[in-house]
Amino acid sequence: MITFEHRTEPLLPKRLFVARLLRSAAAAFVILLGSLGLGVLGYRGFCELGWLDALVNASMILSGMGPVDPITTTAGKWFESAYALFSGVAFLTSVSVFLAPAIHRLMHKVHVESEDEQRER
């Protein structure tokens, strides 16, 4: 689990911040890879597509581009609908996990600077 420093603590050194950013990137990658794997298995099983076609469709849905192959089975249509909704949330979650350290650092830095300015007054 990635923890952040409290507002009363000093800004994290750059080396440790980069390590935190890399851990967040790895976590975001795992979320995307797991979501892609789920999509590939679903397209393979419910939509009766080959492995490569399942990968292409799952990738396209996960990236927000839309499906490639027409789905003919009822189970496949149900899966595709659910996977499309899931993919939107999974993609936004992975972006949030990736950006969280940078946003936290920016907010922390602004807060530390504003406290320094108040002390000078």
Tab-separated table of C-alpha atoms in Angstrom, residues 11 16 23 31 47 49 56 82 84 95 106:
chain	number	residue	atom	x	y	z
A	11	LEU	CA	8.217	17.224	1.367
A	16	LEU	CA	11.802	8.607	-2.695
A	23	ARG	CA	5.167	1.910	-7.476
A	31	ILE	CA	-5.021	-2.897	-12.822
A	47	CYS	CA	-18.298	-14.305	-27.573
A	49	LEU	CA	-13.718	-15.364	-30.530
A	56	VAL	CA	-8.074	-6.908	-29.921
A	82	ALA	CA	-20.836	-5.304	-18.665
A	84	ALA	CA	-17.620	-1.835	-21.404
A	95	VAL	CA	-5.151	6.811	-14.203
A	106	LEU	CA	1.824	19.316	-5.787
